Amino acid sequence: MVRVIDFEARKNDLGESFNVLIVQGGVMPVISKETGKFYMTIKKASVPCTLDSQTCQELIGSNLEGTVIRVETEPYSYTIEETGETVQLDYRHEYVNEAMLVEKKHMVNSADVM
């Protein structure tokens, strides 16, 4: 289960506006690669949507079936807002739910049908 905690207006590469819902999963334990010590964290992800701002605002606080997972990516630089420190990351967080995974597994590419 994830909770909608916020939304943001963004622009695509063509300059068109769209909204994303910001969702967060539950608290989870992790071990620091740097220190080897245990700590708790929460994963967040942004989910593009076709909803207007009012609808997005109304969804804040609601729960959605699914989870936030870590997805490996090509390395990229990321600046931590609070400290200004720039770090190299090779992952991002993504929202998924069981229904999406089942549907994706059973999708047929139209090029494969012909």
mmCIF file of C-alpha atoms in Angstrom:
data_model
loop_
_atom_site.group_PDB
_atom_site.id
_atom_site.type_symbol
_atom_site.label_atom_id
_atom_site.label_comp_id
_atom_site.label_asym_id
_atom_site.label_seq_id
_atom_site.Cartn_x
_atom_site.Cartn_y
_atom_site.Cartn_z
ATOM 1 C CA MET A 1 0.000 0.000 0.000
ATOM 2 C CA VAL A 2 1.263 3.509 -0.800
ATOM 3 C CA ARG A 3 -0.057 6.886 0.319
ATOM 4 C CA VAL A 4 -0.445 9.925 -1.948
ATOM 5 C CA ILE A 5 1.477 12.647 -0.093
ATOM 6 C CA ASP A 6 1.626 15.458 -2.666
ATOM 7 C CA PHE A 7 1.455 16.361 -6.333
ATOM 8 C CA GLU A 8 3.561 18.525 -8.653
ATOM 9 C CA ALA A 9 2.997 20.258 -11.965
ATOM 10 C CA ARG A 10 5.731 19.453 -14.490
ATOM 11 C CA LYS A 11 6.477 20.094 -18.153
ATOM 12 C CA ASN A 12 7.436 17.513 -20.754
ATOM 13 C CA ASP A 13 10.109 17.959 -23.437
ATOM 14 C CA LEU A 14 7.579 19.801 -25.626
ATOM 15 C CA GLY A 15 6.767 22.293 -22.862
ATOM 16 C CA GLU A 16 3.325 20.798 -22.184
ATOM 17 C CA SER A 17 2.160 20.761 -18.553
ATOM 18 C CA PHE A 18 1.068 17.645 -16.714
ATOM 19 C CA ASN A 19 0.703 16.577 -13.086
ATOM 20 C CA VAL A 20 2.458 13.845 -11.130
ATOM 21 C CA LEU A 21 1.260 12.306 -7.885
ATOM 22 C CA ILE A 22 3.966 11.883 -5.242
ATOM 23 C CA VAL A 23 3.484 8.564 -3.445
ATOM 24 C CA GLN A 24 5.384 6.966 -0.586
ATOM 25 C CA GLY A 25 5.580 3.405 0.632
ATOM 26 C CA GLY A 26 5.847 2.188 4.192
ATOM 27 C CA VAL A 27 8.810 2.450 6.527
ATOM 28 C CA MET A 28 11.528 -0.088 5.755
ATOM 29 C CA PRO A 29 14.854 -1.049 7.310
ATOM 30 C CA VAL A 30 18.105 -0.718 5.319
ATOM 31 C CA ILE A 31 21.811 -1.039 6.016
ATOM 32 C CA SER A 32 24.137 1.813 5.064
ATOM 33 C CA LYS A 33 26.762 0.921 2.430
ATOM 34 C CA GLU A 34 29.050 3.531 3.991
ATOM 35 C CA THR A 35 28.851 2.637 7.697
ATOM 36 C CA GLY A 36 27.207 -0.795 7.763
ATOM 37 C CA LYS A 37 24.705 0.572 10.290
ATOM 38 C CA PHE A 38 20.979 -0.090 10.256
ATOM 39 C CA TYR A 39 18.482 2.763 9.710
ATOM 40 C CA MET A 40 14.860 3.273 8.640
ATOM 41 C CA THR A 41 13.751 4.958 5.437
ATOM 42 C CA ILE A 42 10.708 5.515 3.214
ATOM 43 C CA LYS A 43 10.792 5.224 -0.572
ATOM 44 C CA LYS A 44 8.966 7.873 -2.624
ATOM 45 C CA ALA A 45 8.087 7.945 -6.316
ATOM 46 C CA SER A 46 6.344 10.300 -8.724
ATOM 47 C CA VAL A 47 3.560 8.921 -10.915
ATOM 48 C CA PRO A 48 2.537 10.861 -14.052
ATOM 49 C CA CYS A 49 -1.217 11.291 -14.396
ATOM 50 C CA THR A 50 -3.880 12.932 -16.542
ATOM 51 C CA LEU A 51 -5.684 14.366 -13.513
ATOM 52 C CA ASP A 52 -6.271 18.076 -13.023
ATOM 53 C CA SER A 53 -4.756 19.911 -10.045
ATOM 54 C CA GLN A 54 -7.994 19.914 -8.042
ATOM 55 C CA THR A 55 -8.370 16.140 -8.347
ATOM 56 C CA CYS A 56 -4.696 15.627 -7.435
ATOM 57 C CA GLN A 57 -5.165 17.829 -4.356
ATOM 58 C CA GLU A 58 -8.216 15.793 -3.305
ATOM 59 C CA LEU A 59 -6.200 12.551 -3.566
ATOM 60 C CA ILE A 60 -3.587 13.665 -1.008
ATOM 61 C CA GLY A 61 -3.874 11.373 1.997
ATOM 62 C CA SER A 62 -5.519 8.537 0.092
ATOM 63 C CA ASN A 63 -4.035 5.040 -0.196
ATOM 64 C CA LEU A 64 -3.393 3.113 -3.412
ATOM 65 C CA GLU A 65 -2.722 -0.589 -3.832
ATOM 66 C CA GLY A 66 0.894 -1.164 -4.770
ATOM 67 C CA THR A 67 4.416 -0.483 -3.643
ATOM 68 C CA VAL A 68 7.483 1.606 -4.461
ATOM 69 C CA ILE A 69 10.403 -0.416 -5.813
ATOM 70 C CA ARG A 70 14.016 0.370 -6.624
ATOM 71 C CA VAL A 71 14.838 0.194 -10.363
ATOM 72 C CA GLU A 72 18.448 0.104 -11.601
ATOM 73 C CA THR A 73 19.389 2.848 -14.129
ATOM 74 C CA GLU A 74 22.409 4.273 -15.887
ATOM 75 C CA PRO A 75 24.477 6.328 -13.413
ATOM 76 C CA TYR A 76 23.510 10.004 -13.064
ATOM 77 C CA SER A 77 24.310 12.959 -10.814
ATOM 78 C CA TYR A 78 21.805 14.076 -8.188
ATOM 79 C CA THR A 79 22.026 17.105 -5.899
ATOM 80 C CA ILE A 80 20.645 16.691 -2.380
ATOM 81 C CA GLU A 81 18.503 19.800 -1.778
ATOM 82 C CA GLU A 82 19.086 19.984 1.974
ATOM 83 C CA THR A 83 22.904 19.872 1.812
ATOM 84 C CA GLY A 84 23.767 20.916 -1.749
ATOM 85 C CA GLU A 85 25.932 17.785 -2.017
ATOM 86 C CA THR A 86 26.043 16.123 -5.463
ATOM 87 C CA VAL A 87 26.085 12.314 -5.473
ATOM 88 C CA GLN A 88 26.162 9.644 -8.169
ATOM 89 C CA LEU A 89 23.120 7.356 -8.272
ATOM 90 C CA ASP A 90 22.400 4.290 -10.398
ATOM 91 C CA TYR A 91 18.754 3.718 -9.463
ATOM 92 C CA ARG A 92 15.373 5.409 -9.192
ATOM 93 C CA HIS A 93 12.182 4.566 -7.324
ATOM 94 C CA GLU A 94 9.073 3.540 -9.243
ATOM 95 C CA TYR A 95 5.468 2.852 -8.231
ATOM 96 C CA VAL A 96 4.035 -0.534 -9.269
ATOM 97 C CA ASN A 97 0.969 -2.558 -8.372
ATOM 98 C CA GLU A 98 0.077 -6.207 -8.923
ATOM 99 C CA ALA A 99 -2.663 -5.445 -11.492
ATOM 100 C CA MET A 100 -0.180 -3.430 -13.603
ATOM 101 C CA LEU A 101 2.369 -6.244 -13.507
ATOM 102 C CA VAL A 102 -0.184 -8.905 -14.509
ATOM 103 C CA GLU A 103 -1.554 -6.745 -17.336
ATOM 104 C CA LYS A 104 1.923 -5.935 -18.638
ATOM 105 C CA LYS A 105 2.883 -9.628 -18.571
ATOM 106 C CA HIS A 106 -0.121 -10.537 -20.746
ATOM 107 C CA MET A 107 0.052 -7.617 -23.197
ATOM 108 C CA VAL A 108 0.538 -8.526 -26.844
ATOM 109 C CA ASN A 109 2.604 -6.252 -29.040
ATOM 110 C CA SER A 110 0.545 -5.401 -32.167
ATOM 111 C CA ALA A 111 3.669 -5.918 -34.300
ATOM 112 C CA ASP A 112 3.841 -9.529 -33.040
ATOM 113 C CA VAL A 113 0.244 -10.250 -34.152
ATOM 114 C CA MET A 114 0.745 -9.489 -37.828
#
